[in-house]
Coordinates of C-alpha atoms in Angstrom, one line a residue:
Chain A
X1 CA 16.2 38.9 20.4
X2 CA 13.4 40.7 22.2
X3 CA 12.4 42.4 18.9
X4 CA 12.2 39.1 17.1
X5 CA 10.0 37.6 19.9
X6 CA 7.6 40.5 19.8
X7 CA 7.4 40.4 16.0
X8 CA 6.7 36.6 16.2
X9 CA 4.0 37.1 18.8
X10 CA 2.4 39.8 16.6
X11 CA 2.4 37.5 13.6
X12 CA 0.9 34.7 15.7
X13 CA -1.8 37.0 17.1
X14 CA -2.6 38.2 13.6
X15 CA -3.1 34.6 12.5
X16 CA -5.3 33.8 15.5
X17 CA -8.9 35.0 15.0
X18 CA -10.0 37.8 17.3
X19 CA -13.3 36.2 18.1
X20 CA -13.3 32.5 17.6
X21 CA -16.8 31.2 16.9
X22 CA -17.1 27.5 17.7
X23 CA -19.1 25.4 15.4
X24 CA -22.8 25.6 16.1
X25 CA -24.0 22.2 17.3
X26 CA -27.6 21.4 16.2
X27 CA -30.1 22.1 18.9
X28 CA -32.4 19.3 17.9
X29 CA -30.2 16.6 16.4
X30 CA -31.7 14.3 13.8
X31 CA -32.8 10.8 14.9
X32 CA -29.8 9.0 13.5
X33 CA -27.2 11.3 15.0
X34 CA -25.3 9.9 17.9
X35 CA -25.6 11.8 21.2
X36 CA -23.2 14.6 20.9
X37 CA -22.7 16.6 24.1
X38 CA -24.6 19.9 23.8
X39 CA -22.9 21.5 26.7
X40 CA -21.7 25.1 26.8
X41 CA -19.3 25.8 23.9
X42 CA -16.9 27.5 26.4
X43 CA -16.3 24.2 28.1
X44 CA -15.3 22.5 24.8
X45 CA -12.8 25.2 24.1
X46 CA -11.3 24.8 27.5
X47 CA -10.9 21.0 26.9
X48 CA -9.2 21.7 23.6
X49 CA -6.7 24.2 25.0
X50 CA -5.6 21.8 27.8
X51 CA -4.6 19.2 25.2
X52 CA -1.9 21.5 23.7
X53 CA 0.6 22.1 26.5
X54 CA 3.8 23.3 24.7
X55 CA 3.9 26.5 22.7
X56 CA 5.6 24.6 19.8
X57 CA 2.4 22.5 19.5
X58 CA 0.3 25.6 19.6
X59 CA 2.2 27.1 16.7
X60 CA 2.0 23.9 14.9
X61 CA -1.8 23.9 15.3
X62 CA -1.9 27.4 13.9
X63 CA 0.4 27.0 10.9
X64 CA -0.5 23.5 9.9
X65 CA -3.6 22.3 11.7
X66 CA -4.1 18.9 10.1
X67 CA -0.5 17.7 10.6
X68 CA -0.4 19.0 14.2
X69 CA -2.8 16.3 15.3
X70 CA -1.7 13.7 12.8
X71 CA 0.2 11.8 15.5
X72 CA -2.9 11.5 17.8
X73 CA -4.9 10.2 14.8
X74 CA -2.3 7.7 13.8
X75 CA -2.0 6.2 17.3
X76 CA -5.8 6.2 17.7
X77 CA -6.5 4.6 14.4
X78 CA -3.8 2.1 14.8
X79 CA -1.9 0.5 11.9
X80 CA -2.9 1.3 8.4
X81 CA -2.2 -0.7 5.3
X82 CA -1.8 2.1 2.7
X83 CA -1.5 5.8 2.9
X84 CA -1.6 8.3 0.0
X85 CA -0.8 11.9 0.7
X86 CA -3.0 14.2 -1.3
X87 CA -1.9 17.4 -2.9
X88 CA -4.5 20.2 -3.1
X89 CA -4.4 20.6 -6.8
X90 CA -4.3 16.9 -7.7
X91 CA -7.0 15.8 -10.1
X92 CA -9.4 13.2 -8.8
X93 CA -8.6 10.6 -11.5
X94 CA -4.9 10.8 -10.7
X95 CA -5.6 10.5 -6.9
X96 CA -7.9 7.5 -7.5
X97 CA -5.4 5.8 -9.7
X98 CA -2.6 6.3 -7.2
X99 CA -4.7 5.0 -4.4
X100 CA -5.8 1.9 -6.4
X101 CA -2.3 1.1 -7.4
X102 CA -1.1 1.4 -3.8
X103 CA -3.9 -0.8 -2.5
X104 CA -3.2 -3.4 -5.3
X105 CA 0.5 -3.4 -4.4
X106 CA -0.3 -3.9 -0.7
X107 CA -2.6 -6.9 -1.7
X108 CA -5.4 -5.7 0.5
X109 CA -8.3 -6.8 -1.6
X110 CA -6.7 -10.1 -2.5
X111 CA -6.3 -10.8 1.2
X112 CA -9.9 -9.9 1.9
X113 CA -11.2 -12.3 -0.7
X114 CA -9.0 -15.1 0.6
X115 CA -10.3 -14.6 4.1
X116 CA -14.0 -14.7 3.1
X117 CA -14.2 -18.4 3.3
X118 CA -12.2 -21.1 5.0
X119 CA -9.3 -22.4 3.0
X120 CA -8.4 -26.1 3.4
X121 CA -4.8 -27.3 3.4
X122 CA -5.1 -28.5 -0.2
X123 CA -6.4 -25.2 -1.4
X124 CA -3.7 -23.5 0.6
X125 CA -1.0 -25.6 -1.2
X126 CA -2.5 -24.8 -4.6
X127 CA -2.5 -21.1 -3.8
X128 CA 1.1 -21.2 -2.7
X129 CA 2.1 -23.1 -5.8
X130 CA 0.3 -20.5 -8.0
X131 CA 2.0 -17.6 -6.2
X132 CA 5.4 -19.2 -6.4
X133 CA 5.1 -19.8 -10.1
X134 CA 4.1 -16.2 -10.6
X135 CA 7.1 -15.0 -8.6
X136 CA 9.5 -17.3 -10.5
X137 CA 8.1 -16.3 -13.8
X138 CA 8.9 -12.7 -13.0
X139 CA 12.4 -13.6 -11.8
X140 CA 13.3 -15.9 -14.7
X141 CA 12.0 -14.5 -18.0
X142 CA 11.4 -16.9 -20.9
X143 CA 14.4 -17.6 -23.1
X144 CA 14.3 -15.6 -26.4
X145 CA 15.6 -18.5 -28.6
X146 CA 12.4 -20.4 -28.4
X147 CA 12.0 -20.4 -32.2
X148 CA 15.3 -22.1 -32.6
X149 CA 14.5 -24.8 -30.1
X150 CA 11.2 -25.4 -32.0
X151 CA 13.2 -25.9 -35.3
X152 CA 15.5 -28.3 -33.6
X153 CA 12.7 -30.4 -32.2
X154 CA 11.0 -30.6 -35.6
X155 CA 14.3 -31.7 -37.2
X156 CA 14.7 -34.4 -34.6
X157 CA 11.2 -35.7 -35.3
X158 CA 12.0 -36.0 -39.0
X159 CA 15.1 -38.0 -38.4
X160 CA 13.3 -40.3 -36.1
X161 CA 10.6 -40.9 -38.6
X162 CA 13.2 -41.7 -41.3
X163 CA 14.7 -44.4 -39.1
X164 CA 11.3 -46.1 -38.4
X165 CA 10.5 -48.9 -40.9
X166 CA 6.8 -49.2 -40.5
X167 CA 6.0 -49.2 -44.2
X168 CA 6.1 -52.4 -46.1
X169 CA 9.0 -52.8 -48.6
X170 CA 8.2 -52.5 -52.3
X171 CA 7.9 -55.5 -54.5
X172 CA 6.4 -58.9 -53.9
X173 CA 7.0 -60.9 -50.9
X174 CA 9.5 -63.8 -51.2
X175 CA 6.9 -66.3 -49.9
Chain B
X1 CA -8.2 29.0 20.3
X2 CA -8.5 27.4 16.9
X3 CA -10.7 24.4 16.6
X4 CA -8.8 21.3 15.5
X5 CA -9.7 20.2 12.0
X6 CA -12.4 17.6 11.6
X7 CA -11.4 14.3 10.1
X8 CA -13.6 12.3 7.9
X9 CA -13.7 8.5 8.3
X10 CA -15.2 6.4 5.7
X11 CA -15.9 2.8 6.4
X12 CA -17.5 0.2 4.2
X13 CA -18.8 -2.8 6.0
X14 CA -19.5 -6.1 4.4
X15 CA -21.7 -8.6 6.2
X16 CA -21.0 -11.9 4.4
X17 CA -23.2 -14.0 6.7
X18 CA -26.3 -12.0 5.7
X19 CA -25.0 -11.7 2.2
X20 CA -25.6 -8.0 1.7
X21 CA -23.2 -5.0 1.6
X22 CA -23.6 -1.6 3.0
X23 CA -21.7 1.6 3.1
X24 CA -21.4 3.6 6.3
X25 CA -19.8 7.0 6.4
X26 CA -18.7 8.5 9.7
X27 CA -17.4 12.0 10.2
X28 CA -15.3 12.5 13.4
X29 CA -13.0 15.0 14.8
X30 CA -9.3 14.4 15.1
X31 CA -9.7 12.5 18.4
X32 CA -12.3 10.2 17.0
X33 CA -15.4 11.8 18.5
X34 CA -18.3 11.3 16.1
X35 CA -19.8 14.4 14.7
X36 CA -22.2 12.9 12.1
X37 CA -22.8 9.7 10.2
X38 CA -24.7 8.4 7.3
X39 CA -25.2 5.2 5.5
X40 CA -26.8 3.7 2.3
X41 CA -29.8 2.5 4.3
X42 CA -30.4 5.9 5.9
X43 CA -30.4 7.3 2.4
X44 CA -33.3 5.1 1.4
X45 CA -31.6 2.2 -0.3
X46 CA -32.7 -1.3 0.6
X47 CA -31.4 -4.8 0.0
X48 CA -28.8 -5.3 -2.7
X49 CA -29.0 -1.7 -3.8
X50 CA -27.2 -0.7 -0.6
X51 CA -24.0 -2.2 -2.0
X52 CA -23.9 -0.1 -5.1
X53 CA -21.5 2.8 -5.8
X54 CA -24.4 5.1 -6.2
X55 CA -25.6 4.4 -2.7
X56 CA -22.0 5.0 -1.4
X57 CA -22.0 8.3 -3.2
X58 CA -25.3 9.5 -1.7
X59 CA -24.2 8.4 1.7
X60 CA -21.0 10.4 1.5
X61 CA -22.9 13.4 0.2
X62 CA -25.4 13.3 3.1
X63 CA -22.7 13.0 5.7
X64 CA -20.6 15.8 4.3
X65 CA -23.6 18.1 3.9
X66 CA -24.3 17.8 7.6
X67 CA -20.8 18.8 8.4
X68 CA -19.9 21.5 5.9
X69 CA -22.1 23.9 7.8
X70 CA -19.8 23.4 10.8
X71 CA -16.9 24.8 8.7
X72 CA -15.1 21.6 8.0
X73 CA -12.4 22.4 5.5
X74 CA -9.8 19.7 5.7
X75 CA -10.4 16.0 6.0
X76 CA -8.5 12.7 6.2
X77 CA -10.2 9.8 4.7
X78 CA -10.0 6.3 6.1
X79 CA -11.4 3.5 4.1
X80 CA -12.2 0.1 5.5
X81 CA -13.3 -3.0 3.6
X82 CA -13.2 -4.2 0.0
X83 CA -15.6 -3.3 -2.8
X84 CA -16.4 -1.0 -5.7
X85 CA -18.0 1.5 -3.4
X86 CA -14.6 2.7 -2.2
X87 CA -13.8 4.5 -5.5
X88 CA -17.2 6.0 -5.8
X89 CA -17.1 7.3 -2.3
X90 CA -13.6 8.7 -2.6
X91 CA -14.7 10.5 -5.8
X92 CA -17.7 12.0 -4.1
X93 CA -15.6 13.3 -1.2
X94 CA -13.1 14.8 -3.7
X95 CA -15.9 16.5 -5.6
X96 CA -17.6 17.9 -2.5
X97 CA -14.8 20.5 -2.3
X98 CA -13.3 19.4 0.9
X99 CA -9.5 19.5 1.0
X100 CA -7.9 16.1 1.7
X101 CA -4.8 15.6 3.7
X102 CA -4.3 11.9 3.1
X103 CA -6.3 8.8 2.2
X104 CA -5.6 5.7 4.2
X105 CA -6.7 2.1 3.9
X106 CA -7.4 0.7 7.4
X107 CA -8.9 -2.6 6.4
X108 CA -8.5 -4.9 9.4
X109 CA -6.2 -7.8 8.8
X110 CA -6.3 -10.6 11.3
X111 CA -3.1 -12.4 12.3
X112 CA -4.8 -15.7 11.2
X113 CA -8.0 -15.2 13.3
X114 CA -11.0 -17.4 13.7
X115 CA -12.1 -20.2 11.3
X116 CA -14.3 -18.8 8.5
X117 CA -17.4 -20.5 7.2
X118 CA -16.8 -23.2 4.5
X119 CA -17.0 -22.3 0.8
X120 CA -20.5 -22.6 -0.6

């Protein structure tokens, strides 16, 4: 048990850099940059270490940094409409396609367009009818014997025309 | 102590009242503290050209260039707002060589908010 702990600690220490160099903040920030605190780098490192209290979180931070802080980011950013997890080797076209399809499925852009201008009650009704017809069209596909029904209707028309006596009878009139 | 990874937030704002679009790219750390930002207007585009995919691409490039020196390797992208600029910006982020963890859409959706201006 002790041996495993020591080996674990060794592996962790090997993963940790011996001299961690914090990112160099620019001395003279450009005009558009927001005021970033340019205090002593040591103070920032102390702030960071206080956030990770449990050793499990620390190991998480070392082994998989981005996912260790994913919870804080989620809660800070609030609710999201769509999330697409990206693999490292994924080509950009595939990623874009996947993201676009996910966004389309969530209906984000449609919703944005709808909320650009005010929608009156009549427009709302029309939109609801259009959406309902789309949904029902998907649920009830068109019958396949549409050709047969067309033939039947044409036959019916011919019969009706035969019964109508709009043409004048042949021969002279009696009077 | 390892620095937590930086996260990249990408937001596209659309100002319908003034009838122009703009792309703003903000790079923050995991807790939301802004590290650097850039926009189409700071890149030199003006007027309707700010709402083009090219402007979005240059804004993203500028923002990432300022942060790559600070050893940002992994990023999470958050996209806000509709528009064609989203795809161009995402493509530019992907091409910059930064590893992406996930891409999120955080377009704000009101629970039937205020009354919008009437249709023109």
